[in-house]
mmCIF file of C-alpha atoms in Angstrom:
data_model
loop_
_atom_site.group_PDB
_atom_site.id
_atom_site.type_symbol
_atom_site.label_atom_id
_atom_site.label_comp_id
_atom_site.label_asym_id
_atom_site.label_seq_id
_atom_site.Cartn_x
_atom_site.Cartn_y
_atom_site.Cartn_z
ATOM 1 C CA UNK K 1 33.463 -117.003 180.827
ATOM 2 C CA UNK K 2 35.980 -115.654 179.988
ATOM 3 C CA UNK K 3 34.383 -112.108 180.426
ATOM 4 C CA UNK K 4 32.344 -113.585 183.683
ATOM 5 C CA UNK K 5 36.223 -114.863 185.219
ATOM 6 C CA UNK K 6 37.625 -111.151 184.474
ATOM 7 C CA UNK K 7 34.643 -109.185 185.803
ATOM 8 C CA UNK K 8 34.327 -111.095 188.896
ATOM 9 C CA UNK K 9 38.085 -109.942 190.453
ATOM 10 C CA UNK K 10 36.273 -106.561 189.767
ATOM 11 C CA UNK K 11 33.296 -107.139 191.704
ATOM 12 C CA UNK K 12 35.166 -108.078 195.091
ATOM 13 C CA UNK K 13 37.395 -105.127 194.839
ATOM 14 C CA UNK K 14 34.151 -102.836 194.584
ATOM 15 C CA UNK K 15 32.673 -104.009 197.711
ATOM 16 C CA UNK K 16 32.474 -101.768 200.137
ATOM 17 C CA UNK K 17 34.422 -104.406 202.694
ATOM 18 C CA UNK K 18 37.370 -104.788 200.240
ATOM 19 C CA UNK K 19 39.696 -102.173 201.412
ATOM 20 C CA UNK K 20 38.829 -102.508 205.098
ATOM 21 C CA UNK K 21 39.460 -106.303 205.335
ATOM 22 C CA UNK K 22 42.554 -105.220 203.258
ATOM 23 C CA UNK K 23 43.619 -102.893 205.417
ATOM 24 C CA UNK K 24 42.796 -105.362 208.331
ATOM 25 C CA UNK K 25 44.977 -108.239 206.817
ATOM 26 C CA UNK K 26 48.069 -105.933 206.660
ATOM 27 C CA UNK K 27 47.917 -104.253 210.271
ATOM 28 C CA UNK K 28 48.001 -108.100 211.353
ATOM 29 C CA UNK K 29 50.952 -109.347 209.092
ATOM 30 C CA UNK K 30 52.719 -105.381 210.331
ATOM 31 C CA UNK K 31 51.790 -106.551 214.110
ATOM 32 C CA UNK K 32 52.672 -109.586 213.141
ATOM 33 C CA UNK K 33 56.287 -108.633 211.933
ATOM 34 C CA UNK K 34 57.063 -106.763 215.160
ATOM 35 C CA UNK K 35 55.458 -108.631 217.917
ATOM 36 C CA UNK K 36 55.778 -112.451 218.653
ATOM 37 C CA UNK K 37 52.802 -112.149 220.635
ATOM 38 C CA UNK K 38 50.575 -110.818 218.456
ATOM 39 C CA UNK K 39 49.550 -114.012 216.649
ATOM 40 C CA UNK K 40 48.587 -116.050 219.421
ATOM 41 C CA UNK K 41 45.388 -117.333 220.835
ATOM 42 C CA UNK K 42 44.939 -115.474 223.708
ATOM 43 C CA UNK K 43 46.202 -111.928 222.562
ATOM 44 C CA UNK K 44 43.070 -112.415 219.449
ATOM 45 C CA UNK K 45 40.668 -112.785 221.777
ATOM 46 C CA UNK K 46 41.363 -110.131 224.397
ATOM 47 C CA UNK K 47 41.410 -107.816 220.921
ATOM 48 C CA UNK K 48 37.581 -109.396 220.263
ATOM 49 C CA UNK K 49 37.034 -108.456 224.442
ATOM 50 C CA UNK K 50 38.338 -105.426 223.589
ATOM 51 C CA UNK K 51 36.204 -104.542 220.785
ATOM 52 C CA UNK K 52 32.764 -106.091 221.633
ATOM 53 C CA UNK K 53 31.322 -103.230 223.300
ATOM 54 C CA UNK K 54 31.963 -100.428 220.929
ATOM 55 C CA UNK K 55 31.837 -103.050 217.920
ATOM 56 C CA UNK K 56 28.184 -103.691 219.887
ATOM 57 C CA UNK K 57 27.805 -100.017 219.601
ATOM 58 C CA UNK K 58 28.791 -99.469 215.700
ATOM 59 C CA UNK K 59 26.064 -101.800 214.795
ATOM 60 C CA UNK K 60 23.612 -99.161 216.357
ATOM 61 C CA UNK K 61 25.561 -96.415 214.756
ATOM 62 C CA UNK K 62 25.553 -98.359 211.578
ATOM 63 C CA UNK K 63 22.080 -99.008 210.915
ATOM 64 C CA UNK K 64 21.497 -94.746 211.684
ATOM 65 C CA UNK K 65 24.229 -93.535 209.282
ATOM 66 C CA UNK K 66 22.732 -95.980 207.014
ATOM 67 C CA UNK K 67 19.635 -93.533 207.038
ATOM 68 C CA UNK K 68 22.718 -90.511 206.824
ATOM 69 C CA UNK K 69 21.835 -89.578 210.486
ATOM 70 C CA UNK K 70 24.611 -90.057 212.992
ATOM 71 C CA UNK K 71 24.383 -90.403 216.451
ATOM 72 C CA UNK K 72 26.416 -88.802 219.278
ATOM 73 C CA UNK K 73 24.492 -90.146 222.452
ATOM 74 C CA UNK K 74 25.206 -93.893 222.316
ATOM 75 C CA UNK K 75 27.891 -93.904 224.682
ATOM 76 C CA UNK K 76 25.956 -92.237 227.296
ATOM 77 C CA UNK K 77 22.446 -93.921 226.791
ATOM 78 C CA UNK K 78 24.799 -97.253 227.825
ATOM 79 C CA UNK K 79 26.215 -96.112 230.235
ATOM 80 C CA UNK K 80 22.749 -94.757 231.700
ATOM 81 C CA UNK K 81 21.332 -98.394 230.281
ATOM 82 C CA UNK K 82 24.477 -99.995 232.756
ATOM 83 C CA UNK K 83 23.495 -98.222 235.975
ATOM 84 C CA UNK K 84 20.016 -98.471 235.735
ATOM 85 C CA UNK K 85 20.255 -102.309 235.337
ATOM 86 C CA UNK K 86 22.971 -102.396 237.830
ATOM 87 C CA UNK K 87 21.126 -100.289 240.829
ATOM 88 C CA UNK K 88 17.489 -101.806 240.288
ATOM 89 C CA UNK K 89 19.291 -105.263 241.189
ATOM 90 C CA UNK K 90 21.973 -104.313 244.049
ATOM 91 C CA UNK K 91 20.340 -101.057 246.196
ATOM 92 C CA UNK K 92 15.750 -102.047 244.604
ATOM 93 C CA UNK K 93 15.999 -105.880 245.107
ATOM 94 C CA UNK K 94 14.630 -106.270 241.569
ATOM 95 C CA UNK K 95 15.799 -110.140 240.168
ATOM 96 C CA UNK K 96 18.844 -109.443 237.688
ATOM 97 C CA UNK K 97 16.642 -110.966 234.096
ATOM 98 C CA UNK K 98 14.106 -108.028 235.623
ATOM 99 C CA UNK K 99 17.028 -105.209 235.713
ATOM 100 C CA UNK K 100 18.793 -105.889 232.812
ATOM 101 C CA UNK K 101 14.786 -106.076 231.006
ATOM 102 C CA UNK K 102 14.721 -102.614 232.342
ATOM 103 C CA UNK K 103 18.198 -101.396 231.668
ATOM 104 C CA UNK K 104 16.874 -102.594 227.939
ATOM 105 C CA UNK K 105 13.496 -100.732 227.408
ATOM 106 C CA UNK K 106 15.807 -97.098 229.040
ATOM 107 C CA UNK K 107 18.304 -97.625 226.211
ATOM 108 C CA UNK K 108 15.611 -98.070 223.947
ATOM 109 C CA UNK K 109 12.988 -95.523 225.087
ATOM 110 C CA UNK K 110 15.974 -92.943 224.518
ATOM 111 C CA UNK K 111 16.604 -94.522 220.863
ATOM 112 C CA UNK K 112 13.258 -93.649 220.397
ATOM 113 C CA UNK K 113 13.076 -90.002 221.974
ATOM 114 C CA UNK K 114 15.882 -89.162 218.944
ATOM 115 C CA UNK K 115 13.675 -90.999 215.901
ATOM 116 C CA UNK K 116 11.011 -88.908 217.409
ATOM 117 C CA UNK K 117 12.742 -85.500 217.283
ATOM 118 C CA UNK K 118 14.078 -86.555 213.848
ATOM 119 C CA UNK K 119 11.525 -87.172 212.296
ATOM 120 C CA UNK K 120 8.553 -85.527 213.773
ATOM 121 C CA UNK K 121 10.292 -82.195 214.724
ATOM 122 C CA UNK K 122 12.144 -82.269 211.681
ATOM 123 C CA UNK K 123 15.573 -81.679 213.568
ATOM 124 C CA UNK K 124 19.209 -82.456 212.514
ATOM 125 C CA UNK K 125 19.971 -85.953 213.963
ATOM 126 C CA UNK K 126 23.687 -84.143 214.705
ATOM 127 C CA UNK K 127 21.942 -81.675 216.980
ATOM 128 C CA UNK K 128 19.265 -84.221 218.423
ATOM 129 C CA UNK K 129 22.136 -86.141 219.362
ATOM 130 C CA UNK K 130 24.346 -83.936 220.420
ATOM 131 C CA UNK K 131 21.649 -82.594 223.162
ATOM 132 C CA UNK K 132 20.754 -86.003 223.529
ATOM 133 C CA UNK K 133 24.280 -86.749 224.676
ATOM 134 C CA UNK K 134 24.221 -84.181 227.122
ATOM 135 C CA UNK K 135 20.241 -84.879 228.890
ATOM 136 C CA UNK K 136 21.627 -88.316 229.435
ATOM 137 C CA UNK K 137 24.872 -88.171 230.419
ATOM 138 C CA UNK K 138 23.467 -85.844 233.519
ATOM 139 C CA UNK K 139 20.618 -87.797 234.201
ATOM 140 C CA UNK K 140 23.330 -90.553 234.217
ATOM 141 C CA UNK K 141 25.604 -88.719 237.171
ATOM 142 C CA UNK K 142 22.201 -87.897 238.946
ATOM 143 C CA UNK K 143 20.866 -90.883 239.244
ATOM 144 C CA UNK K 144 23.943 -93.192 240.129
ATOM 145 C CA UNK K 145 24.758 -89.985 242.594
ATOM 146 C CA UNK K 146 27.910 -90.446 240.857
ATOM 147 C CA UNK K 147 28.446 -93.777 242.690
ATOM 148 C CA UNK K 148 30.316 -97.097 241.125
ATOM 149 C CA UNK K 149 27.421 -100.073 241.275
ATOM 150 C CA UNK K 150 29.195 -103.039 242.914
ATOM 151 C CA UNK K 151 28.184 -106.094 244.437
ATOM 152 C CA UNK K 152 26.388 -107.582 241.073
ATOM 153 C CA UNK K 153 24.634 -110.795 240.845
ATOM 154 C CA UNK K 154 26.081 -113.226 238.855
ATOM 155 C CA UNK K 155 23.206 -113.200 236.237
ATOM 156 C CA UNK K 156 24.881 -109.812 235.372
ATOM 157 C CA UNK K 157 27.921 -110.985 235.062
ATOM 158 C CA UNK K 158 27.825 -114.354 233.492
ATOM 159 C CA UNK K 159 29.075 -112.938 229.406
ATOM 160 C CA UNK K 160 31.839 -111.711 230.738
ATOM 161 C CA UNK K 161 32.966 -115.659 231.433
ATOM 162 C CA UNK K 162 35.044 -117.867 229.613
ATOM 163 C CA UNK K 163 34.575 -121.090 227.752
ATOM 164 C CA UNK K 164 37.981 -122.138 225.873
ATOM 165 C CA UNK K 165 37.795 -122.851 221.851
ATOM 166 C CA UNK K 166 41.516 -125.006 221.203
ATOM 167 C CA UNK K 167 42.783 -124.195 224.542
ATOM 168 C CA UNK K 168 41.938 -120.419 224.001
ATOM 169 C CA UNK K 169 39.391 -118.792 226.715
ATOM 170 C CA UNK K 170 36.659 -116.471 224.860
ATOM 171 C CA UNK K 171 33.871 -114.673 226.141
ATOM 172 C CA UNK K 172 30.215 -115.163 226.137
ATOM 173 C CA UNK K 173 29.774 -111.887 225.241
ATOM 174 C CA UNK K 174 32.550 -111.960 222.520
ATOM 175 C CA UNK K 175 30.188 -114.750 221.275
ATOM 176 C CA UNK K 176 27.227 -113.062 221.708
ATOM 177 C CA UNK K 177 29.057 -109.884 219.485
ATOM 178 C CA UNK K 178 29.966 -111.981 216.716
ATOM 179 C CA UNK K 179 25.793 -113.181 216.475
ATOM 180 C CA UNK K 180 24.066 -109.946 216.620
ATOM 181 C CA UNK K 181 26.631 -108.640 213.871
ATOM 182 C CA UNK K 182 25.834 -111.805 211.547
ATOM 183 C CA UNK K 183 22.041 -111.184 212.904
ATOM 184 C CA UNK K 184 22.069 -107.471 211.305
ATOM 185 C CA UNK K 185 23.803 -108.636 208.345
ATOM 186 C CA UNK K 186 20.968 -111.174 207.730
ATOM 187 C CA UNK K 187 18.481 -108.419 208.483
ATOM 188 C CA UNK K 188 20.099 -105.930 205.971
ATOM 189 C CA UNK K 189 20.996 -108.001 203.148
ATOM 190 C CA UNK K 190 18.161 -110.434 203.127
ATOM 191 C CA UNK K 191 14.849 -108.699 204.585
ATOM 192 C CA UNK K 192 12.793 -106.207 202.621
ATOM 193 C CA UNK K 193 13.429 -103.851 206.645
ATOM 194 C CA UNK K 194 17.559 -103.694 205.459
ATOM 195 C CA UNK K 195 16.398 -102.839 201.667
ATOM 196 C CA UNK K 196 14.101 -100.074 202.799
ATOM 197 C CA UNK K 197 17.015 -98.903 205.154
ATOM 198 C CA UNK K 198 19.326 -98.509 202.220
ATOM 199 C CA UNK K 199 16.491 -97.156 200.162
ATOM 200 C CA UNK K 200 15.827 -94.011 202.768
ATOM 201 C CA UNK K 201 19.946 -93.505 202.989
ATOM 202 C CA UNK K 202 20.096 -93.349 199.118
ATOM 203 C CA UNK K 203 17.010 -91.167 198.761
ATOM 204 C CA UNK K 204 14.156 -90.041 201.611
ATOM 205 C CA UNK K 205 11.905 -88.597 198.839
ATOM 206 C CA UNK K 206 12.284 -91.452 196.258
ATOM 207 C CA UNK K 207 11.733 -94.185 199.239
ATOM 208 C CA UNK K 208 8.872 -92.358 200.439
ATOM 209 C CA UNK K 209 7.485 -92.067 196.416
ATOM 210 C CA UNK K 210 8.412 -95.947 196.353
ATOM 211 C CA UNK K 211 5.735 -96.372 198.951
ATOM 212 C CA UNK K 212 7.951 -96.766 201.910
ATOM 213 C CA UNK K 213 6.515 -95.382 205.373
ATOM 214 C CA UNK K 214 9.534 -93.006 205.924
ATOM 215 C CA UNK K 215 8.897 -91.243 208.975
ATOM 216 C CA UNK K 216 7.793 -94.723 210.944
ATOM 217 C CA UNK K 217 10.978 -96.560 209.492
ATOM 218 C CA UNK K 218 13.467 -93.673 211.064
ATOM 219 C CA UNK K 219 11.479 -94.394 214.276
ATOM 220 C CA UNK K 220 11.714 -97.734 213.587
ATOM 221 C CA UNK K 221 15.344 -97.665 213.244
ATOM 222 C CA UNK K 222 16.669 -95.501 216.248
ATOM 223 C CA UNK K 223 14.599 -97.239 218.394
ATOM 224 C CA UNK K 224 16.269 -100.733 217.721
ATOM 225 C CA UNK K 225 19.266 -98.896 217.471
ATOM 226 C CA UNK K 226 18.933 -97.473 221.585
ATOM 227 C CA UNK K 227 18.248 -101.275 222.350
ATOM 228 C CA UNK K 228 21.325 -102.359 220.455
ATOM 229 C CA UNK K 229 23.122 -100.319 223.152
ATOM 230 C CA UNK K 230 20.823 -101.481 226.241
ATOM 231 C CA UNK K 231 23.114 -104.980 225.363
ATOM 232 C CA UNK K 232 26.413 -103.020 224.723
ATOM 233 C CA UNK K 233 25.369 -101.786 228.149
ATOM 234 C CA UNK K 234 25.025 -105.765 229.266
ATOM 235 C CA UNK K 235 27.900 -106.436 227.470
ATOM 236 C CA UNK K 236 30.264 -103.726 229.416
ATOM 237 C CA UNK K 237 28.972 -104.398 233.008
ATOM 238 C CA UNK K 238 29.623 -107.827 232.286
ATOM 239 C CA UNK K 239 32.859 -107.432 231.920
ATOM 240 C CA UNK K 240 34.031 -104.700 233.580
ATOM 241 C CA UNK K 241 31.714 -106.138 236.695
ATOM 242 C CA UNK K 242 30.792 -102.990 238.006
ATOM 243 C CA UNK K 243 27.551 -100.293 236.842
ATOM 244 C CA UNK K 244 30.489 -96.910 236.280
ATOM 245 C CA UNK K 245 28.646 -93.754 235.548
ATOM 246 C CA UNK K 246 32.007 -92.772 233.427
ATOM 247 C CA UNK K 247 31.781 -94.954 230.980
ATOM 248 C CA UNK K 248 31.253 -94.151 227.685
ATOM 249 C CA UNK K 249 32.402 -91.212 227.325
ATOM 250 C CA UNK K 250 34.352 -91.210 224.394
ATOM 251 C CA UNK K 251 32.609 -94.555 223.060
ATOM 252 C CA UNK K 252 30.072 -92.669 220.487
ATOM 253 C CA UNK K 253 33.396 -91.308 218.271
ATOM 254 C CA UNK K 254 34.694 -94.997 219.011
ATOM 255 C CA UNK K 255 31.629 -96.146 217.795
ATOM 256 C CA UNK K 256 31.695 -93.686 214.453
ATOM 257 C CA UNK K 257 35.284 -94.630 213.737
ATOM 258 C CA UNK K 258 34.414 -98.381 213.209
ATOM 259 C CA UNK K 259 31.413 -97.432 211.010
ATOM 260 C CA UNK K 260 33.548 -95.088 209.197
ATOM 261 C CA UNK K 261 36.509 -97.128 208.529
ATOM 262 C CA UNK K 262 34.578 -100.564 207.869
ATOM 263 C CA UNK K 263 33.511 -98.523 204.402
ATOM 264 C CA UNK K 264 29.578 -97.231 205.168
ATOM 265 C CA UNK K 265 29.598 -93.620 203.466
ATOM 266 C CA UNK K 266 28.418 -91.527 206.155
ATOM 267 C CA UNK K 267 26.209 -89.859 203.568
ATOM 268 C CA UNK K 268 24.420 -93.139 204.313
ATOM 269 C CA UNK K 269 23.007 -95.264 202.020
ATOM 270 C CA UNK K 270 25.988 -97.602 201.410
ATOM 271 C CA UNK K 271 28.032 -99.656 203.577
ATOM 272 C CA UNK K 272 27.871 -103.405 205.827
ATOM 273 C CA UNK K 273 27.666 -104.318 208.987
ATOM 274 C CA UNK K 274 30.096 -107.054 208.526
ATOM 275 C CA UNK K 275 32.086 -104.029 207.419
ATOM 276 C CA UNK K 276 31.369 -102.052 210.917
ATOM 277 C CA UNK K 277 32.952 -105.615 211.993
ATOM 278 C CA UNK K 278 35.948 -104.971 210.460
ATOM 279 C CA UNK K 279 36.064 -101.471 211.057
ATOM 280 C CA UNK K 280 35.903 -102.428 214.917
ATOM 281 C CA UNK K 281 39.097 -105.016 214.713
ATOM 282 C CA UNK K 282 41.228 -102.520 212.637
ATOM 283 C CA UNK K 283 40.977 -99.928 215.502
ATOM 284 C CA UNK K 284 41.337 -103.173 218.542
ATOM 285 C CA UNK K 285 44.349 -104.319 216.391
ATOM 286 C CA UNK K 286 45.855 -101.143 215.635
ATOM 287 C CA UNK K 287 45.665 -100.496 219.331
ATOM 288 C CA UNK K 288 47.036 -103.497 220.825
ATOM 289 C CA UNK K 289 49.645 -104.126 218.185
ATOM 290 C CA UNK K 290 51.065 -100.786 218.934
ATOM 291 C CA UNK K 291 50.486 -101.572 222.541
ATOM 292 C CA UNK K 292 52.835 -104.829 222.029
ATOM 293 C CA UNK K 293 54.574 -102.697 220.781
ATOM 294 C CA UNK K 294 55.544 -99.777 223.706
ATOM 295 C CA UNK K 295 53.834 -96.979 222.199
ATOM 296 C CA UNK K 296 52.562 -94.508 223.979
ATOM 297 C CA UNK K 297 48.625 -94.515 224.111
ATOM 298 C CA UNK K 298 48.449 -90.455 222.803
ATOM 299 C CA UNK K 299 50.198 -92.122 219.254
ATOM 300 C CA UNK K 300 47.516 -94.664 219.158
ATOM 301 C CA UNK K 301 44.875 -92.107 219.386
ATOM 302 C CA UNK K 302 47.054 -89.950 216.570
ATOM 303 C CA UNK K 303 47.470 -93.323 214.222
ATOM 304 C CA UNK K 304 43.158 -93.290 214.695
ATOM 305 C CA UNK K 305 42.585 -90.001 213.771
ATOM 306 C CA UNK K 306 44.592 -90.562 210.617
ATOM 307 C CA UNK K 307 42.828 -93.983 209.575
ATOM 308 C CA UNK K 308 38.980 -91.963 210.374
ATOM 309 C CA UNK K 309 40.550 -88.599 207.633
ATOM 310 C CA UNK K 310 41.665 -91.418 204.930
ATOM 311 C CA UNK K 311 38.850 -93.429 205.406
ATOM 312 C CA UNK K 312 36.268 -90.576 204.895
ATOM 313 C CA UNK K 313 38.651 -88.917 202.179
ATOM 314 C CA UNK K 314 38.181 -92.430 200.290
ATOM 315 C CA UNK K 315 34.512 -92.355 200.811
ATOM 316 C CA UNK K 316 34.209 -89.051 199.246
ATOM 317 C CA UNK K 317 36.426 -89.528 196.192
ATOM 318 C CA UNK K 318 34.066 -92.607 195.774
ATOM 319 C CA UNK K 319 30.875 -90.278 195.732
ATOM 320 C CA UNK K 320 32.956 -88.183 193.584
ATOM 321 C CA UNK K 321 33.591 -90.859 190.548
ATOM 322 C CA UNK K 322 30.346 -92.393 190.949
ATOM 323 C CA UNK K 323 28.521 -88.899 190.406
#
């Protein structure tokens, strides 16, 4: 019994989310000390609203990074999905639900294309998604003619509406984001599919030899990630109330930042979706707290970059220790 009690704290501290969670708590404590406005329900609701789009993108990014891949095109895919949804509904008169479904399908199709290029042609994920970033970025501007889509039907902005919880306004989009994190946390930790994703990231060859259909799994992961990017597009549209062709230009890097800060290894096979949620909150808390302190936005970017480098350094050192 004494041995079990002694090893329990070690197991907790060795989990990938322990470090990020401690960093989040310390950041909250620091900014609460610096600003009286930080520890309010309205401010926390605002933080969740600010990170829900990037956080949702980061779910798909987590799936791909767990397989030892990376996706630089997710922000562009999200922007294109948002333009497809809004233009079909506003300019073509398509019912909002069908327009949303079409946008989700387009995003999933781009994810499928990424997966096929990675596995069937055996191209590096970095090169594939870098190329897809430019392709989708160009298509977004060609299709939208660089025009913002406005006057959206109410059904497309429903997730931006709020309900009250203990006197605090919470958006339906924030609730959907949290549910998505819980869903994918369950899928990765409690299903055979999730175990296969981790096995693939740890060693593709060993995974193949154990009977996992690795090529099909990779394509499926990229396709599912594309669908998640479509949901992020809907969240973005509902929050801003427009279809913006300029959206998402740095969200690919922000999503990678959230994944890395959440303890997921860039080398694949290790990490959690809940860790990614913590990573997204760390970014949101730092930006919100620094803004409340009156720190210029350029320094917020500087501090975020330093945090990413520190997180990757810790990951690299932990990998060396386990070898």
